[in-house]
PDB file of N, CA and C in Angstrom:
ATOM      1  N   UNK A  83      97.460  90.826  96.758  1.00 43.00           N
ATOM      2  CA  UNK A  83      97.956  90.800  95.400  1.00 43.00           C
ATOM      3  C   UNK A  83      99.471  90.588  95.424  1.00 43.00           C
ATOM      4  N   UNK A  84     100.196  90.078  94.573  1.00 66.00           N
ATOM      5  CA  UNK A  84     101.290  89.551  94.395  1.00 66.00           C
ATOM      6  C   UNK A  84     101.368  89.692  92.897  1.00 66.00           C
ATOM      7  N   UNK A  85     103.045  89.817  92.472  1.00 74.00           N
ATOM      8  CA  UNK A  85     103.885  90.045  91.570  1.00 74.00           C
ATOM      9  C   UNK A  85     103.293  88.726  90.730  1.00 74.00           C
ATOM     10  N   UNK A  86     102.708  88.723  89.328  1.00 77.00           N
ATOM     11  CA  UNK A  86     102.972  87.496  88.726  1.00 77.00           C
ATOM     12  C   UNK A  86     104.239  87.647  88.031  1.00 77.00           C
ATOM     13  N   UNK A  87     104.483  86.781  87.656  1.00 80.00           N
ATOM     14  CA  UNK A  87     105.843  86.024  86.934  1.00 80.00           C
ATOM     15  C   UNK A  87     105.834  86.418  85.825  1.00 80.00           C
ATOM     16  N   UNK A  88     104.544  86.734  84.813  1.00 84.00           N
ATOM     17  CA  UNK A  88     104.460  87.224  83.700  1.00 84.00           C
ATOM     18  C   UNK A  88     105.190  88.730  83.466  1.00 84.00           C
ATOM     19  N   UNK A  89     104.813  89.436  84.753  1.00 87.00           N
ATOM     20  CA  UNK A  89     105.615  90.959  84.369  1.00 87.00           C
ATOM     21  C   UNK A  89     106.539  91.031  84.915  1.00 87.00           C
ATOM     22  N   UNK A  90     107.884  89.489  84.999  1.00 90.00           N
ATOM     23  CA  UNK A  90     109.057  89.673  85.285  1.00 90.00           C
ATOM     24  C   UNK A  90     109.836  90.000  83.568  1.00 90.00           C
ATOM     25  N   UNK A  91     108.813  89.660  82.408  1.00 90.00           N
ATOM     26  CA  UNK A  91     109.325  89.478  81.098  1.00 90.00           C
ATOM     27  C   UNK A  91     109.168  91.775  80.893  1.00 90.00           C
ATOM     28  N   UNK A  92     108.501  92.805  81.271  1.00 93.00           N
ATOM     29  CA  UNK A  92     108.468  93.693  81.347  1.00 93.00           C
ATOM     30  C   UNK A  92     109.754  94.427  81.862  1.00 93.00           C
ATOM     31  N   UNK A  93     109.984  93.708  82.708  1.00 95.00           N
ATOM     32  CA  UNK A  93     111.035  94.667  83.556  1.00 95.00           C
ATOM     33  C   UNK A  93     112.225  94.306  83.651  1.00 95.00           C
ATOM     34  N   UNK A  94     113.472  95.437  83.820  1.00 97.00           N
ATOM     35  CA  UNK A  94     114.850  94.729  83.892  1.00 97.00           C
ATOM     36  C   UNK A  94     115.442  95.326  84.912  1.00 97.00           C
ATOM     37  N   UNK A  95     116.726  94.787  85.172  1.00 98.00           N
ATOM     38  CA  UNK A  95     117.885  95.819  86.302  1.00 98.00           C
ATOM     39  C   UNK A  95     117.458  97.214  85.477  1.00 98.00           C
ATOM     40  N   UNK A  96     117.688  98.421  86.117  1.00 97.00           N
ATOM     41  CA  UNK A  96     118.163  99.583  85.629  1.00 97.00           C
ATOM     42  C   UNK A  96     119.457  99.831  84.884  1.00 97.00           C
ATOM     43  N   UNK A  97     120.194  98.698  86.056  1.00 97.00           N
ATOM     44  CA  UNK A  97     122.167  99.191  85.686  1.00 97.00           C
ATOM     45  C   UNK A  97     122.622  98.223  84.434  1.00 97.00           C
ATOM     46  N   UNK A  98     122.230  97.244  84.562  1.00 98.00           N
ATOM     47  CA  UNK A  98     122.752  96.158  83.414  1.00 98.00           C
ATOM     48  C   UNK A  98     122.009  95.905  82.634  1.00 98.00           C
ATOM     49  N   UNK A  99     120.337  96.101  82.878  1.00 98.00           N
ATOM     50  CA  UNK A  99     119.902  95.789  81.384  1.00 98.00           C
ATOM     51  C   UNK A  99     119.311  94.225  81.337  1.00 98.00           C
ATOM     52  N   UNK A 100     119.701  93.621  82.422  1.00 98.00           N
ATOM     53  CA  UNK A 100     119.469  92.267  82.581  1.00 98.00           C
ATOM     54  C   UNK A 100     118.484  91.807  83.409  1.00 98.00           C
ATOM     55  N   UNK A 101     117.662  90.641  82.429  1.00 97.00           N
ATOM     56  CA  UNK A 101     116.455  89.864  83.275  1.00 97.00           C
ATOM     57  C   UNK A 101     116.259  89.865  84.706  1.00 97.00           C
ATOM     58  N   UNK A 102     115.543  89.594  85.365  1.00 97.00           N
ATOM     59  CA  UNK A 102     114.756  89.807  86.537  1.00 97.00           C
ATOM     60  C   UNK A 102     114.330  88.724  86.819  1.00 97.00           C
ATOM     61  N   UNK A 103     114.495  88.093  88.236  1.00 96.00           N
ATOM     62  CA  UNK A 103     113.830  86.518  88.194  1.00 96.00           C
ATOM     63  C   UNK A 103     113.629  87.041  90.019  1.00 96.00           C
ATOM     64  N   UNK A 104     112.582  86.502  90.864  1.00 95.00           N
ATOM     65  CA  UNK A 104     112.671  86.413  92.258  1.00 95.00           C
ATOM     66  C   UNK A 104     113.886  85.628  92.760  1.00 95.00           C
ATOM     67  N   UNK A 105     113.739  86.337  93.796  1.00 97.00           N
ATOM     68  CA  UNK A 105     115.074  85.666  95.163  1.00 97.00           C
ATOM     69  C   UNK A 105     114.215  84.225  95.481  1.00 97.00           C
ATOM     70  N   UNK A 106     115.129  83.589  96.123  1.00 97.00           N
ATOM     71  CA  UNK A 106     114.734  82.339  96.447  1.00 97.00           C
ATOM     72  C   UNK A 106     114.508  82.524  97.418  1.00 97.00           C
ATOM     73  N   UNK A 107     113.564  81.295  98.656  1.00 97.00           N
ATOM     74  CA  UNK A 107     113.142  81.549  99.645  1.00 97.00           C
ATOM     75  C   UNK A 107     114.643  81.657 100.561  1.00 97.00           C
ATOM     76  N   UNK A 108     115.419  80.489 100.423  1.00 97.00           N
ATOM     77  CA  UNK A 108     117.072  80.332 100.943  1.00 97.00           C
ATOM     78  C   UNK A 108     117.395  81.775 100.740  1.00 97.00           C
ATOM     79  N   UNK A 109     117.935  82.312  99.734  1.00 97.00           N
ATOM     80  CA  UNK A 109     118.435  83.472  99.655  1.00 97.00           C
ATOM     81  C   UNK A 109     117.651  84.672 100.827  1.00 97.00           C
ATOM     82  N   UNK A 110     116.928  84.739 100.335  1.00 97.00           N
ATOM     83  CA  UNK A 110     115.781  85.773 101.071  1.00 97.00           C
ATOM     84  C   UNK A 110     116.286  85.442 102.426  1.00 97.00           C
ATOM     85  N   UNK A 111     115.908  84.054 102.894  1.00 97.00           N
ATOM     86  CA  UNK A 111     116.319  84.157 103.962  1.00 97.00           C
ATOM     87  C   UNK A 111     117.784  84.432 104.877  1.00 97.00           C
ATOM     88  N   UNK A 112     118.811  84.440 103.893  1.00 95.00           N
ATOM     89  CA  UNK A 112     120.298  84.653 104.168  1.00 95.00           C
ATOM     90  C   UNK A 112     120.347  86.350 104.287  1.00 95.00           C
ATOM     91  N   UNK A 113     119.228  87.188 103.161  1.00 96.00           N
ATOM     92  CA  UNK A 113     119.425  88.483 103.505  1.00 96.00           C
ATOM     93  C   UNK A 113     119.117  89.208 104.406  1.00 96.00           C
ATOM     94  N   UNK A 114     117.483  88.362 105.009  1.00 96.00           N
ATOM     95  CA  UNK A 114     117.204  88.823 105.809  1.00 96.00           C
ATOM     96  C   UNK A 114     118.264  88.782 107.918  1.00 96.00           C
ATOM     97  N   UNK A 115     118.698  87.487 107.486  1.00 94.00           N
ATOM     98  CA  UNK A 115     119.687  87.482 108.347  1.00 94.00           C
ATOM     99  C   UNK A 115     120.924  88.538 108.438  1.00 94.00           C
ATOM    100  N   UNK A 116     121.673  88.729 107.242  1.00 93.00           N
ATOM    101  CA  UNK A 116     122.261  89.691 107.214  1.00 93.00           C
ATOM    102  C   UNK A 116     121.864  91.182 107.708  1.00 93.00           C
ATOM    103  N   UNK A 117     120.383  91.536 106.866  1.00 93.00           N
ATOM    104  CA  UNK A 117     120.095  93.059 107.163  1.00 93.00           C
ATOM    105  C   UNK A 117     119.660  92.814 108.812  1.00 93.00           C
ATOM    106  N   UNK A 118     119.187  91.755 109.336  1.00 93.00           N
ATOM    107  CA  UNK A 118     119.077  91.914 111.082  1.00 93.00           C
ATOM    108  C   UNK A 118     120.648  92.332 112.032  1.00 93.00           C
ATOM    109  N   UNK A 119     121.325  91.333 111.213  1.00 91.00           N
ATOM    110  CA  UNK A 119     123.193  91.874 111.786  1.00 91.00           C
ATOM    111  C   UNK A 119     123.754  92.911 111.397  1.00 91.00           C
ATOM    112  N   UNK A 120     122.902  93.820 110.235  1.00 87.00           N
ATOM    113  CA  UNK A 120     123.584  94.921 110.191  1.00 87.00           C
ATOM    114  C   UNK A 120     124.582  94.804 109.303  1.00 87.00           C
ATOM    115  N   UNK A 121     124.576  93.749 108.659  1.00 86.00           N
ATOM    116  CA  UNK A 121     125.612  93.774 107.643  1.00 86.00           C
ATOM    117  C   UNK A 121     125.547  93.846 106.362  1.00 86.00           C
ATOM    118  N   UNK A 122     124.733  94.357 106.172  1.00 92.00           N
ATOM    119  CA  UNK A 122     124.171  95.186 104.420  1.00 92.00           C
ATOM    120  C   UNK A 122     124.132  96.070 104.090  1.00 92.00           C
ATOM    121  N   UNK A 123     124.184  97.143 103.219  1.00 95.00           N
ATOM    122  CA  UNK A 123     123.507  98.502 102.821  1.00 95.00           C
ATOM    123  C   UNK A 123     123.053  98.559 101.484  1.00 95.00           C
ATOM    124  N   UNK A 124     122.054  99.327 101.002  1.00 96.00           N
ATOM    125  CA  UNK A 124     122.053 100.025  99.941  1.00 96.00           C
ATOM    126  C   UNK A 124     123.086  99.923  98.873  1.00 96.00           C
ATOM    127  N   UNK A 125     123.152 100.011  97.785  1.00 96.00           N
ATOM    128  CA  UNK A 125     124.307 100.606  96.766  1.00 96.00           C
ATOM    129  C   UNK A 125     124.496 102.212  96.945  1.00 96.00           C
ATOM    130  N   UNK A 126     123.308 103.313  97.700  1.00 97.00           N
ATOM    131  CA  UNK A 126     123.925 104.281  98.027  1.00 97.00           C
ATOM    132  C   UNK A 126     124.525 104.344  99.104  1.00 97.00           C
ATOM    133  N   UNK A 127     124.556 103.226 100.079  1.00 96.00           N
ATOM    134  CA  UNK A 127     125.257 103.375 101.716  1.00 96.00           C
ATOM    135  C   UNK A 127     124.601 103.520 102.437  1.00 96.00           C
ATOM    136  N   UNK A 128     123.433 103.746 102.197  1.00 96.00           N
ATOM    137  CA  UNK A 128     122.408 103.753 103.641  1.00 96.00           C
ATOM    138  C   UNK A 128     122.123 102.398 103.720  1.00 96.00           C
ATOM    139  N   UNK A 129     121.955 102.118 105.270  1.00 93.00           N
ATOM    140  CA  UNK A 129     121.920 101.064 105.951  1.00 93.00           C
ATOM    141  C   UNK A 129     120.254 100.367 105.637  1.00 93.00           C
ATOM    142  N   UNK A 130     119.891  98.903 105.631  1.00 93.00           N
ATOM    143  CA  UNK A 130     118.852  98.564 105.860  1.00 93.00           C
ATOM    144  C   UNK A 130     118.107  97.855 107.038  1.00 93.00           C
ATOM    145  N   UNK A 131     116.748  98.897 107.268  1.00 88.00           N
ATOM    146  CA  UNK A 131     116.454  98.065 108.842  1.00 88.00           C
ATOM    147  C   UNK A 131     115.137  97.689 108.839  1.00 88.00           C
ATOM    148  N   UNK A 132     114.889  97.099 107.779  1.00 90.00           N
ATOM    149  CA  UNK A 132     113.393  96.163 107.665  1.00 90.00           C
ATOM    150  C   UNK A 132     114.134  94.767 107.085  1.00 90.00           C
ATOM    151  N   UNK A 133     113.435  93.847 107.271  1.00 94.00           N
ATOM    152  CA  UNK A 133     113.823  92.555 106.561  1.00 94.00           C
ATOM    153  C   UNK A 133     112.774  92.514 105.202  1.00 94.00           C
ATOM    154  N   UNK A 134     113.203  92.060 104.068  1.00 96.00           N
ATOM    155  CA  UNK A 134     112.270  92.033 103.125  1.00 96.00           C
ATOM    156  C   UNK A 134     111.627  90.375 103.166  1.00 96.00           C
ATOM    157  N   UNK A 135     110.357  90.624 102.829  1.00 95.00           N
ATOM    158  CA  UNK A 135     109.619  89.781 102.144  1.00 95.00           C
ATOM    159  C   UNK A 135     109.881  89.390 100.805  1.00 95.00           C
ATOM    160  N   UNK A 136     109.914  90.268 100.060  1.00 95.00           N
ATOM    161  CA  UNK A 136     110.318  89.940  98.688  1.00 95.00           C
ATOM    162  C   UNK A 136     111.102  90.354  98.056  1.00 95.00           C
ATOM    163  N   UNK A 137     111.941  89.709  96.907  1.00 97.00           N
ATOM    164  CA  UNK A 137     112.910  90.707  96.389  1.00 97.00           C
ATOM    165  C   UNK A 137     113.018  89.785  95.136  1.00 97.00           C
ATOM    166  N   UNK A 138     113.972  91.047  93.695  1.00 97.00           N
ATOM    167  CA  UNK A 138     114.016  90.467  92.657  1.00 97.00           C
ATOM    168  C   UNK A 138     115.736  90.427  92.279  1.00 97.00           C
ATOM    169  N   UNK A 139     116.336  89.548  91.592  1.00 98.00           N
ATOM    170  CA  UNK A 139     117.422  89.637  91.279  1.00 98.00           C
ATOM    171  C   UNK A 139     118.268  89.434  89.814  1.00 98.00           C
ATOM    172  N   UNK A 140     119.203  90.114  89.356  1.00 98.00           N
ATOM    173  CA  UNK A 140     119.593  89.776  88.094  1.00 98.00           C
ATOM    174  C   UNK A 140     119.892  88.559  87.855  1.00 98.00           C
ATOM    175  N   UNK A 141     119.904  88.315  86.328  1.00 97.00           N
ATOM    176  CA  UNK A 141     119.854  86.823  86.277  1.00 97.00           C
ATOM    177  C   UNK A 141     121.419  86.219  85.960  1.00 97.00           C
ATOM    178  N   UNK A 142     122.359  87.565  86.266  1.00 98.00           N
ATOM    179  CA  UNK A 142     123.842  87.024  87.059  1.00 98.00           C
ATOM    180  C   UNK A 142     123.762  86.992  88.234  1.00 98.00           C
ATOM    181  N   UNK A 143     122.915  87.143  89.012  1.00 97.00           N
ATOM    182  CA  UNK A 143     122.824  86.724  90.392  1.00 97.00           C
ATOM    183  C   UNK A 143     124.134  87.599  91.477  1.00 97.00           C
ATOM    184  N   UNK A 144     123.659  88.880  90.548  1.00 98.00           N
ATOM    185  CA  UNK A 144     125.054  90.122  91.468  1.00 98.00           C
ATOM    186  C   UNK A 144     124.476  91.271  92.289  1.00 98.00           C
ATOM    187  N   UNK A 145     122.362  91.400  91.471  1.00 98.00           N
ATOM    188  CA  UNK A 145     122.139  92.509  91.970  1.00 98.00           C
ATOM    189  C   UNK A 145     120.918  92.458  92.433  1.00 98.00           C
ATOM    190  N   UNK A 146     120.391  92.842  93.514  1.00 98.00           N
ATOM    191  CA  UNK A 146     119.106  92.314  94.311  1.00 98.00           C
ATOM    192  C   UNK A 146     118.074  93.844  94.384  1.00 98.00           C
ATOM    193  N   UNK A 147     116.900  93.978  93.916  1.00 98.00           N
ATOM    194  CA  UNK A 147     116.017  94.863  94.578  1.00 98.00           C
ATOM    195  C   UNK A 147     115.094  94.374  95.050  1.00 98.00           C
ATOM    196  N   UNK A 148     114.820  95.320  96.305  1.00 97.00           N
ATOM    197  CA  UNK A 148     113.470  95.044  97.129  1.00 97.00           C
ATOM    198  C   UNK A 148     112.118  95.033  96.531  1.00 97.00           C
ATOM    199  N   UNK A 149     111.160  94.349  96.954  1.00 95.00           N
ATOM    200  CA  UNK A 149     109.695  94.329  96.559  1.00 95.00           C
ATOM    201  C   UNK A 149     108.825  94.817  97.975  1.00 95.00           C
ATOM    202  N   UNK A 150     108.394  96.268  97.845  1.00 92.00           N
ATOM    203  CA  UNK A 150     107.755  96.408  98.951  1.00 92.00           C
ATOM    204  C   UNK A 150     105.883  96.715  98.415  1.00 92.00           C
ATOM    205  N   UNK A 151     105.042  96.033  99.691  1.00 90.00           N
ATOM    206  CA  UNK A 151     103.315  95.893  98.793  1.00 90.00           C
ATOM    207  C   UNK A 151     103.583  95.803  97.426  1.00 90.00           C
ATOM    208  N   UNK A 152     104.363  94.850  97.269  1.00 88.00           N
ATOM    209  CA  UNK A 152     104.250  94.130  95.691  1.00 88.00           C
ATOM    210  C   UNK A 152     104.793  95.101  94.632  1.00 88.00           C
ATOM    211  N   UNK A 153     105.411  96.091  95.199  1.00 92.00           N
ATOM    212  CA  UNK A 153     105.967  97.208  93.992  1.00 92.00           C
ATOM    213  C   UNK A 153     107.633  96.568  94.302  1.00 92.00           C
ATOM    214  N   UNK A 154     107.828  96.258  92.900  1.00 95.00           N
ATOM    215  CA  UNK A 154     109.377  96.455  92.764  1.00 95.00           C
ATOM    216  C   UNK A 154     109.824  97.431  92.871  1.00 95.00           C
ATOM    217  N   UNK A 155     111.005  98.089  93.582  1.00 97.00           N
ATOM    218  CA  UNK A 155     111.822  99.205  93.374  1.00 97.00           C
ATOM    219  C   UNK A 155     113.488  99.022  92.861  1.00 97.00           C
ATOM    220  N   UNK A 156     112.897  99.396  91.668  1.00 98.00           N
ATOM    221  CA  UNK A 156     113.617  99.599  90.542  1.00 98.00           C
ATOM    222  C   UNK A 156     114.619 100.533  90.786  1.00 98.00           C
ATOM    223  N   UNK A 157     115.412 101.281  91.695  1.00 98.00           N
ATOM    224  CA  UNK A 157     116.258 102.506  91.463  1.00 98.00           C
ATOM    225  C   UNK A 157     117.611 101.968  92.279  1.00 98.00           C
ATOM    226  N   UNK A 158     118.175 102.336  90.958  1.00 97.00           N
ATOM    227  CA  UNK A 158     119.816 102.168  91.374  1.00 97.00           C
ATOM    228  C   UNK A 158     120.235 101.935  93.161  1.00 97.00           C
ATOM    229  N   UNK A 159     119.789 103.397  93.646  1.00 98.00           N
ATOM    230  CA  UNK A 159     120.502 103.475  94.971  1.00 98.00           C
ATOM    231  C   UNK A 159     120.011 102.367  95.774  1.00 98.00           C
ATOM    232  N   UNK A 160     118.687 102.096  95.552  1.00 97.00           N
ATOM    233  CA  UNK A 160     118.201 100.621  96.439  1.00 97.00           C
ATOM    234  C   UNK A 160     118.218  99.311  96.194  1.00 97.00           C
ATOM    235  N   UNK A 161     119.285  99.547  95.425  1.00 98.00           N
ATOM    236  CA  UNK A 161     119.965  98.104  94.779  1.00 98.00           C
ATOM    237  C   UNK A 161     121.109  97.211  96.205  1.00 98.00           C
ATOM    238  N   UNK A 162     120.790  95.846  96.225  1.00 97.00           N
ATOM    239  CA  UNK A 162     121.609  95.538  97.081  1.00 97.00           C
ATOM    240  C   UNK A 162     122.614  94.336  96.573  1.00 97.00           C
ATOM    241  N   UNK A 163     123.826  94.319  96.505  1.00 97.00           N
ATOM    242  CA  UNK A 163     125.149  93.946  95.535  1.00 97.00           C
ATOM    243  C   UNK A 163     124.683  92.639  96.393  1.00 97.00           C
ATOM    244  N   UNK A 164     125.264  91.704  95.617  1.00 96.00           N
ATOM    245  CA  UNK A 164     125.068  90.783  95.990  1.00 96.00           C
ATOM    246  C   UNK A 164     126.743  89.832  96.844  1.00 96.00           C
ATOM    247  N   UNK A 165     127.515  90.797  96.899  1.00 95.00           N
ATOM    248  CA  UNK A 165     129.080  90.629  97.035  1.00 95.00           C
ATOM    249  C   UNK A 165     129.153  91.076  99.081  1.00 95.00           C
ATOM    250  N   UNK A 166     127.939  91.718  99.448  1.00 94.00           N
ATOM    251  CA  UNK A 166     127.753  91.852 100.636  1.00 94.00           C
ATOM    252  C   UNK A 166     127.059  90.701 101.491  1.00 94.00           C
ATOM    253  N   UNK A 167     125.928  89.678 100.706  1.00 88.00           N
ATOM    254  CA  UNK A 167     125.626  88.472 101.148  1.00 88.00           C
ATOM    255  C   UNK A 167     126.185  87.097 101.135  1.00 88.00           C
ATOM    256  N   UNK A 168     127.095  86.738 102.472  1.00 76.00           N
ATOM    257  CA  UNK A 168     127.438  85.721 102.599  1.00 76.00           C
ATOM    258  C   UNK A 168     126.927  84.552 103.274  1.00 76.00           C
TER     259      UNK A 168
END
């Protein structure tokens, strides 16, 4: 089972209030490079050491959450800024 697209219109960031669209495969793949180098964390500071499969992002393209077994996680602290992926 997988996220349809329809209950991206349900859900928003927590912090801004703003639309929800998936990461791109490119992107995804730039984060997952990053969280392998160790060069990411959390918005609370804990470090990440899985690579994601999926993830959703605001539709300013600043704030990223993970999709783990198809559950979005929605909570602030596991928000990942998007000012850490280069």
């Amino acid at each position: 089972m997988s996220i349809e697209n329809s209950f991206l219109e349900y859900i928003c960031c927590p912090i801004t209030k703003q639309p929800l669209d998936f990461v791109s495969k490119e992107l995804l793949s730039k984060i997952n490079h990053s969280i392998n180098k160790s060069k990411i964390s959390r918005k609370d500071g804990r470090s990440i050491d899985y690579s994601l499969t999926n993830a959703l992002i605001t539709k300013d393209k600043t704030i990223i959450y993970p999709v783990y077994d198809d559950f979005p996680i929605l909570i602030e602290d596991y928000a990942i800024l998007m000012e850490q992926i280069k």
